[in-house]
Coordinates of C-alpha atoms and ligand atoms in Angstrom, one line a residue:
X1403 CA -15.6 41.6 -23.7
X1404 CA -13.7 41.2 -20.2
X1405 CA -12.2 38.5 -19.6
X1406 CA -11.5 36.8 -15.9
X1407 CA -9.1 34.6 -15.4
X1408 CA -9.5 31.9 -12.5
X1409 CA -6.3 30.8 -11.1
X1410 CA -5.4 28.8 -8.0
X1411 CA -2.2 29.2 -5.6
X1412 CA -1.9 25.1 -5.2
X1413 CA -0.7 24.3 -8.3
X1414 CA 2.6 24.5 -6.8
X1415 CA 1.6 22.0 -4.3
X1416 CA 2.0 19.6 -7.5
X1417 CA 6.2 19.4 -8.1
X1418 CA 6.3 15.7 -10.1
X1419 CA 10.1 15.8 -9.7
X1420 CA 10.8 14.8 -13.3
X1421 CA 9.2 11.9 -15.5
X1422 CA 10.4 8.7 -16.4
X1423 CA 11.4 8.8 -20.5
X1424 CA 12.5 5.6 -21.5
X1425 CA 13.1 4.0 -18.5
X1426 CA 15.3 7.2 -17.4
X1427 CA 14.4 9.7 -14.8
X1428 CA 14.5 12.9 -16.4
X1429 CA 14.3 16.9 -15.6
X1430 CA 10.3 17.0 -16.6
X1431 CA 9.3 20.9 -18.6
X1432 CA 5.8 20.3 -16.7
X1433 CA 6.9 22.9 -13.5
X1434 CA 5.5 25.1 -10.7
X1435 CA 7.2 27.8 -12.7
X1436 CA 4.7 27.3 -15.6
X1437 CA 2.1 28.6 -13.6
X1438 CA 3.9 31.8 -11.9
X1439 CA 5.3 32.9 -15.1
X1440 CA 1.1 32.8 -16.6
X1441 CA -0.1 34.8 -13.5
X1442 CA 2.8 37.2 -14.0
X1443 CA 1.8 37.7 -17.4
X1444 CA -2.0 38.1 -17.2
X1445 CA -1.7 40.1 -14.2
X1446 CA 1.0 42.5 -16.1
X1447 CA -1.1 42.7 -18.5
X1448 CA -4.6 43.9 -16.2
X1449 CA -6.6 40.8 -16.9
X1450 CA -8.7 40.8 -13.1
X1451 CA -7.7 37.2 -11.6
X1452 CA -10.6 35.8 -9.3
X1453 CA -10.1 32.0 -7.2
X1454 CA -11.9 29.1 -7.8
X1455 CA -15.0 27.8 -5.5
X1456 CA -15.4 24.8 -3.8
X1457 CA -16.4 21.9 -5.9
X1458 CA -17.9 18.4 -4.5
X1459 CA -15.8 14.9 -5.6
X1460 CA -19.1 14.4 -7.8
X1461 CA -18.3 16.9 -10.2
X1462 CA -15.4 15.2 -11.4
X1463 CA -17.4 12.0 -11.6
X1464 CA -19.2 14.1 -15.0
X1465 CA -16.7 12.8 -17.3
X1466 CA -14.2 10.5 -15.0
X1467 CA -14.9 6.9 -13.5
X1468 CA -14.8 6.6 -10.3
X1469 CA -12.3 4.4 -9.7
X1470 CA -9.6 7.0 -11.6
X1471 CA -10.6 9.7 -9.0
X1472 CA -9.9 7.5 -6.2
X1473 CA -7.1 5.9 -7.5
X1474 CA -5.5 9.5 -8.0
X1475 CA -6.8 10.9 -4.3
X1476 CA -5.4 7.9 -2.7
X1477 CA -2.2 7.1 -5.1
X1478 CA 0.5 8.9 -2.9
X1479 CA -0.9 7.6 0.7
X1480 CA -0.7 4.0 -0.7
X1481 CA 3.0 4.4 -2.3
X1482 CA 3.9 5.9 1.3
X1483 CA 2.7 3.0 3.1
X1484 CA 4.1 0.4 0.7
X1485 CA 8.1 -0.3 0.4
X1486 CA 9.0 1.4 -3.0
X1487 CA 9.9 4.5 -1.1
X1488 CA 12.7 3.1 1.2
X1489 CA 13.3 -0.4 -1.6
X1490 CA 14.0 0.6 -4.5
X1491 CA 14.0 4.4 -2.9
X1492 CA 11.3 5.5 -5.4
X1493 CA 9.3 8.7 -3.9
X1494 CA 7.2 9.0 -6.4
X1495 CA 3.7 6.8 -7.8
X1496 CA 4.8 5.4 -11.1
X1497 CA 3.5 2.5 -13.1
X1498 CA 6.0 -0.4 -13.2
X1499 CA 3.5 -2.9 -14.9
X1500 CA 0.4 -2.4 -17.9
X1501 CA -2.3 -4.7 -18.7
X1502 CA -2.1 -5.4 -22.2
X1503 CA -5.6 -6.0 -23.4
X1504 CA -4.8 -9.0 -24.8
X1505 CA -3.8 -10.3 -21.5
X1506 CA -6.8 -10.1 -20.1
X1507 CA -8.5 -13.0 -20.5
X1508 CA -10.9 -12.9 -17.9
X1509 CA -14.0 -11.4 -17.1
X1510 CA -12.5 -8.7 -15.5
X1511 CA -8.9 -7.7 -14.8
X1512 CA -8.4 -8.6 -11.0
X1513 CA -7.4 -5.2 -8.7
X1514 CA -3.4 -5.8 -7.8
X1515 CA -2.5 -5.6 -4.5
X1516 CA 0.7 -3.9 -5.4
X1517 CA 0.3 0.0 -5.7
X1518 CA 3.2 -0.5 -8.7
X1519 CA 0.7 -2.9 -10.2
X1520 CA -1.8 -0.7 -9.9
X1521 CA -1.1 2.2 -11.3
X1522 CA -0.5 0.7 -14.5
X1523 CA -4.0 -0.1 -15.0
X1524 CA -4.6 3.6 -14.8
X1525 CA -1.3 5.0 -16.5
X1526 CA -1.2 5.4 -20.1
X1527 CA 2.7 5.8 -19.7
X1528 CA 5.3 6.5 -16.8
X1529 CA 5.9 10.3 -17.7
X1530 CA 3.1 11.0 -15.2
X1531 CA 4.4 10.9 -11.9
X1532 CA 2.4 11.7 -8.8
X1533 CA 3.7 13.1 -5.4
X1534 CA 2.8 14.6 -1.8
X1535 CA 0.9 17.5 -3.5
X1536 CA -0.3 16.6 -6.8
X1537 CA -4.3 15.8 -5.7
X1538 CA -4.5 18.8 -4.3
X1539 CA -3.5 20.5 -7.6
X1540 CA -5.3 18.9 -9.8
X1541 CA -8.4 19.1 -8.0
X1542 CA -7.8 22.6 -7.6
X1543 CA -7.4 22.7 -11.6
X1544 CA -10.5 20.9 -11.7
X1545 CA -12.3 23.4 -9.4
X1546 CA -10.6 26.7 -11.6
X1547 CA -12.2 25.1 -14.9
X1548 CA -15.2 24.3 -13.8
X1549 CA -15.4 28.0 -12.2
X1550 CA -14.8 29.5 -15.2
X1551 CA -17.7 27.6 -17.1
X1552 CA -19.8 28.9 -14.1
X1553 CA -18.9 32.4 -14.8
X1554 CA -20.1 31.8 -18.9
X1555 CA -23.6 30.5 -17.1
X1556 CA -23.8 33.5 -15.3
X1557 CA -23.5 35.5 -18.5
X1558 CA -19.6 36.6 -18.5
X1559 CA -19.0 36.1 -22.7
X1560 CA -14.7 34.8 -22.0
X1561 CA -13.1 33.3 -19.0
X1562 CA -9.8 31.8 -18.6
X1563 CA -8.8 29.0 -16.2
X1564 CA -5.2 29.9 -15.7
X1565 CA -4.3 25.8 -14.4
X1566 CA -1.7 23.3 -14.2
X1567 CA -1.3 20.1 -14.5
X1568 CA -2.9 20.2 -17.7
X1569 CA -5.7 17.6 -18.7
X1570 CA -6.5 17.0 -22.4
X1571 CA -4.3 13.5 -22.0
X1572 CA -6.7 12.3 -19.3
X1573 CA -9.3 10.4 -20.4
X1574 CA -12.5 8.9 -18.7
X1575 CA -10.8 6.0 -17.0
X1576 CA -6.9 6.9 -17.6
X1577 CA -4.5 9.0 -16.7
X1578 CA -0.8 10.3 -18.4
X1579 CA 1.2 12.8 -20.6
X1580 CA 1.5 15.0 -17.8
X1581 CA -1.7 15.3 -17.0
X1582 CA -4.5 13.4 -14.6
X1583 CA -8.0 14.9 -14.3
X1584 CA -9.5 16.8 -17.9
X1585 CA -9.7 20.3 -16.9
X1586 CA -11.1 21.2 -20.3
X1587 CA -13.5 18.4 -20.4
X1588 CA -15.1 19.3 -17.1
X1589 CA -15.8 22.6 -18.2
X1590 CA -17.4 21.4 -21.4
X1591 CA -19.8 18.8 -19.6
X1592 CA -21.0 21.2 -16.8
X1593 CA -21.7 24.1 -19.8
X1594 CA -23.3 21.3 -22.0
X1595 CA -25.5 19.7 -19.1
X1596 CA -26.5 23.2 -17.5
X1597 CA -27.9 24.2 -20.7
X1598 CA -28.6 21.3 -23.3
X1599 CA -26.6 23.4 -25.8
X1600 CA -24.1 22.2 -28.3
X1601 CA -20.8 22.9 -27.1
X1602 CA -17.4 22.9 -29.2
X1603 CA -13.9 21.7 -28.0
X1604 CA -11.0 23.9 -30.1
X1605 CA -7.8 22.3 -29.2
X1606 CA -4.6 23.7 -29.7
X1607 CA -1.9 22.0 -28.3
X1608 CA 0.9 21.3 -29.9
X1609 CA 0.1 17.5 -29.0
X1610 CA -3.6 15.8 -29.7
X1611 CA -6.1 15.4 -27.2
X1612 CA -6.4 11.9 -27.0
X1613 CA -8.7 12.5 -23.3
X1614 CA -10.8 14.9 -24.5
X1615 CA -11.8 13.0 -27.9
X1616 CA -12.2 9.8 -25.8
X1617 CA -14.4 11.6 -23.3
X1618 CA -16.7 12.9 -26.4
X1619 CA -16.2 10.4 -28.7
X1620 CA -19.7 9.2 -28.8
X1621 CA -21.7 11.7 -28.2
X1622 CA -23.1 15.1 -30.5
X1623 CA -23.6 17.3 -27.6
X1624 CA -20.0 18.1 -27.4
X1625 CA -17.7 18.0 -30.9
X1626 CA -13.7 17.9 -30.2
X1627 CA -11.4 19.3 -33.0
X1628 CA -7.7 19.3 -32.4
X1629 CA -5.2 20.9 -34.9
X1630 CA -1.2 19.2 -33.8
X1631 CA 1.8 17.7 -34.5
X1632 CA 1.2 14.3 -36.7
X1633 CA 1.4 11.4 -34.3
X1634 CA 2.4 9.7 -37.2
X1635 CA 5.7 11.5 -37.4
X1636 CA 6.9 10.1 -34.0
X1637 CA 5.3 12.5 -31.4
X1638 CA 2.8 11.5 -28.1
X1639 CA 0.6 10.3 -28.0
X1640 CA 1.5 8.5 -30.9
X1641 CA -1.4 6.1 -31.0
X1642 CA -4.6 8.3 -31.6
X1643 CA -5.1 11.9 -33.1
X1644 CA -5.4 10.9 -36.5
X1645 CA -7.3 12.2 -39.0
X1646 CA -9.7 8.9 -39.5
X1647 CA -10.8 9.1 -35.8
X1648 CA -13.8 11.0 -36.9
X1649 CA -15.9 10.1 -33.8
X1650 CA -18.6 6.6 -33.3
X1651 CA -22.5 6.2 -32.7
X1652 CA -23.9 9.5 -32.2
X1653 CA -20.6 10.9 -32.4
X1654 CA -19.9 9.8 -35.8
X1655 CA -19.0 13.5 -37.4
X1656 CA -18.4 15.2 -34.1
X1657 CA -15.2 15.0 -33.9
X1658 CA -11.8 16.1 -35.9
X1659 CA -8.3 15.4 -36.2
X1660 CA -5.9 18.3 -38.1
X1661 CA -2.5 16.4 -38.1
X1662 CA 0.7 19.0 -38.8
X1663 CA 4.0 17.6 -40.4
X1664 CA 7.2 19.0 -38.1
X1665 CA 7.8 22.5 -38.7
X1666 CA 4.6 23.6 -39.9
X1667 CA 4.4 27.6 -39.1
X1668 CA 1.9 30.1 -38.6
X1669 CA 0.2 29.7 -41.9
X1670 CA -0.7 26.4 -42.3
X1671 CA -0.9 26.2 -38.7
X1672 CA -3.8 29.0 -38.5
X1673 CA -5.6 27.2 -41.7
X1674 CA -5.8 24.0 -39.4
X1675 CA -7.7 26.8 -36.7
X1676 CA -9.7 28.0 -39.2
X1677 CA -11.4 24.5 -40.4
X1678 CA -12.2 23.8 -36.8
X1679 CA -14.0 27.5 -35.9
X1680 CA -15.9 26.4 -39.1
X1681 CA -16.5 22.7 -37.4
X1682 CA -17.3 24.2 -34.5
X1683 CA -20.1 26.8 -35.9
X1684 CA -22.8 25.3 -34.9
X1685 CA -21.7 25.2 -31.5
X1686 CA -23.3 27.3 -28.4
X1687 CA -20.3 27.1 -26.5
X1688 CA -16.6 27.1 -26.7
X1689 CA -14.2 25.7 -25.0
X1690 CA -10.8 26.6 -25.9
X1691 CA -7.6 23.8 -24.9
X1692 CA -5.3 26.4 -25.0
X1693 CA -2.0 24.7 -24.9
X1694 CA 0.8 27.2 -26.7
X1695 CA 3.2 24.2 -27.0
X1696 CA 2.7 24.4 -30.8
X1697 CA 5.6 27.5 -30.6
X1698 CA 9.0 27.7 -32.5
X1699 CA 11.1 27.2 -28.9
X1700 CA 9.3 24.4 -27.3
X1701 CA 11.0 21.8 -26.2
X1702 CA 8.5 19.4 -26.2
X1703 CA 7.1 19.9 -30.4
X1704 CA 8.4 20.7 -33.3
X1705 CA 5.5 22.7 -34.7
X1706 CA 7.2 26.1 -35.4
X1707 CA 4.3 28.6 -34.8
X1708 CA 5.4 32.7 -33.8
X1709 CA 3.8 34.5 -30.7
X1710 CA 1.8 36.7 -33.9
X1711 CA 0.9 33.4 -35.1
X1712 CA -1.3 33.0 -31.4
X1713 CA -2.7 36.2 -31.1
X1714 CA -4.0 35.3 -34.8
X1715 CA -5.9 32.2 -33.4
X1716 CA -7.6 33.8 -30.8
X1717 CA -8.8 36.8 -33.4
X1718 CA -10.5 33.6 -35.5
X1719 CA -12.1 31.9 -32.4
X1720 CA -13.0 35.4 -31.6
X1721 CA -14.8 35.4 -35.1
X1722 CA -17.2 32.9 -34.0
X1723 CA -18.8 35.4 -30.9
X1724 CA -19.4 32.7 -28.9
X1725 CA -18.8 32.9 -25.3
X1726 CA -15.6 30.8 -24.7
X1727 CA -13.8 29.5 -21.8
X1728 CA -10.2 29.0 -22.0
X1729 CA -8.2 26.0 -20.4
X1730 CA -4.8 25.9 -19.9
X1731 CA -2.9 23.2 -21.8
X1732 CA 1.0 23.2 -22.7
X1733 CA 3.3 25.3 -23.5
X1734 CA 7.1 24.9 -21.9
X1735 CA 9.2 27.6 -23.2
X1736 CA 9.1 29.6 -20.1
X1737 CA 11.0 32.2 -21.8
X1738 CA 7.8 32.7 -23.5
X1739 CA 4.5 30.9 -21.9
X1740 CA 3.3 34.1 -20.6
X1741 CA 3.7 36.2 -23.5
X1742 CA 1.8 33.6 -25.8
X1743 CA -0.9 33.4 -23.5
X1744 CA -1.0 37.0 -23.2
X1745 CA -1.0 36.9 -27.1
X1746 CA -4.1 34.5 -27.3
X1747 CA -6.4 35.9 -25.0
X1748 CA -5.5 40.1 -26.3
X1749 CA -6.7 38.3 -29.9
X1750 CA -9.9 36.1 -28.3
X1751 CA -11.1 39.5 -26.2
X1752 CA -10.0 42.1 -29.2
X1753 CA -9.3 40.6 -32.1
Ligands
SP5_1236 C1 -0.2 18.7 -22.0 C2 1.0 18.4 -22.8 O1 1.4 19.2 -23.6 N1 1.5 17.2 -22.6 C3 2.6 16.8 -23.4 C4 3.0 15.4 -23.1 C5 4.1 15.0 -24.1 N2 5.1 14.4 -23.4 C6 6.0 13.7 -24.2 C7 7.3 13.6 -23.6 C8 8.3 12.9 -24.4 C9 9.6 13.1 -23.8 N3 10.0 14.4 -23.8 C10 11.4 14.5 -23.6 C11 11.9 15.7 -24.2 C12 13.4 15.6 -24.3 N4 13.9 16.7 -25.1
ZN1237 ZN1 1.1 19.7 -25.5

């Protein structure tokens, strides 16, 4: 099975210059670099790499309000024209203030007229920072993923959308953990709607999906299964991807949380893969979150998984002959990003 892999110059266009962790303005792993070091390696290794066609601001309006896509298109002008640039001397859009639910007593909250404000009613933390170039990016993202799951509807059996910023954080009406539009929930809605087939989300991210299971969390047409490091045992996003959350309404039993203690390696690891091909069986469609943050080096999880231990997940996936599009997630080692991925996709396309 050939597999094309849809990639976009303009990720670079997105440089969030850092996060904020703890109140502290720090290096950020989510970088430019990602994305050269994944080209290099698919193109090394003779995978044919095709750009992503236009897409209309509708088709993000498939699984995001629109108020979060206009926020986001219209985040940096506003910070430019309001003072935080020049007083404090911030240069980037970052939430300074969140409305607790509890706080809102109202009938609804009131828009602020303060950018700083604002963005906290879309932020789900202040790791996410957003600059000159960063809508351009993610749309682009947007456009790759949704490409590739136009290339499975034209009959192609794997395509990979090579992107960055990642999505599987974002959810329908929020934004954060480095990520601000869901790449990999795009291309499961357009594959779903286009054919009224059952489609199945495999995450495997070192961190759980909290977007993606929001985005599906009612519904049948589209199950989510994540396998990642327990939330429980201090890692983002800390609040949801537990095992419990097994999906509400006509989503109840469509979705599935595999939690991994620190330092789980490749066996236990691939078991966790294995339950969700089987959850995922009944599925027409895959859609693959592809994050290969779940490896021994990475700075951001402690999930201790080999690059063997990758090309064995995409062999099992493989196992279900499904035609699959993969989407980008994490992965931050650079030393190694493009050899995992590499890894994967030689197991999804060969086994
Ligand atoms: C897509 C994805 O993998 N997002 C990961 C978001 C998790 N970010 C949590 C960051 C916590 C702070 N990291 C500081 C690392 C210092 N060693
Ligand atoms: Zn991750």
């Amino acid at each position: 099975m050939p597999l094309t892999v849809v990639y976009s110059p303009a990720h670079v266009r997105h440089l969030p210059d850092g996060e904020i962790w703890v109140g502290v303005r720090i290096a950020g792993t989510e970088l430019p670099s990602r994305g050269e070091a994944i080209l290099a390696a698919v193109t090394a290794a003779g995978h044919v790499v095709v750009a992503p066609h236009a897409i209309e601001d509708d088709d993000l309006l498939s699984v995001h309000d629109s108020a979060l896509v206009s926020f986001l298109q219209n985040a940096y002008a506003d910070w430019e024209s309001s003072d935080y640039p020049r007083d404090p001397g911030q240069d980037r859009v970052v939430p300074y203030a969140f409305p607790h639910p509890d706080m809102l007593v109202g009938p609804r909250p009131r828009n602020p007229a303060s950018v700083g404000a604002r963005t906290g009613l879309f932020a789900m933390d202040t790791m996410t920072l957003i600059g000159a170039g960063t809508w351009e990016a993610v749309r682009a993202a947007a456009a790759c993923s949704l490409t590739a799951a136009d290339l499975i509807l034209a009959g192609n059996e794997l395509a990979y959308a090579a992107v960055r910023p990642p999505g599987h954080h974002a959810g329908r009406t929020f934004y954060g953990g480095s990520c601000y539009l869901n790449n990999a929930a795009l291309a499961s809605q357009r594959l779903s709607e286009a054919t009224g087939e059952k489609v199945a989300v495999i995450d495997i991210d070192a961190h759980h999906g909290n977007g993606t299971q929001q985005i599906f969390y009612e519904t049948s047409r589209v199950l989510y299964g994540s396998v990642h490091i327990d939330p429980g045992s201090g890692y983002f996003p800390h609040w949801v991807g537990f095992p419990e959350e097994a999906g509400r309404g006509d989503g109840k039993g469509a979705n599935k949380n595999l939690a991994l203690a620190p330092g789980t390696g490749d066996a236990d690891w691939l078991a966790g893969i294995q339950k969700l091909v089987d959850f995922s069986a009944t599925a027409a469609f895959i859609v693959v979150s592809l994050g290969v943050d779940s490896f021994r080096d990475d700075p951001e999880s402690p999930l201790a998984v080999s690059v063997e231990g990758h090309h064995a997940a995409g062999k099992l996936i493989k196992g279900l002959g499904k035609p699959t599009v993969v989407v980008q997630e994490g992965g931050y080692d650079l030393d190694h990003l493009g050899e995992l991925v590499v890894a994967f996709l030689d197991g999804l396309e060969n086994g």
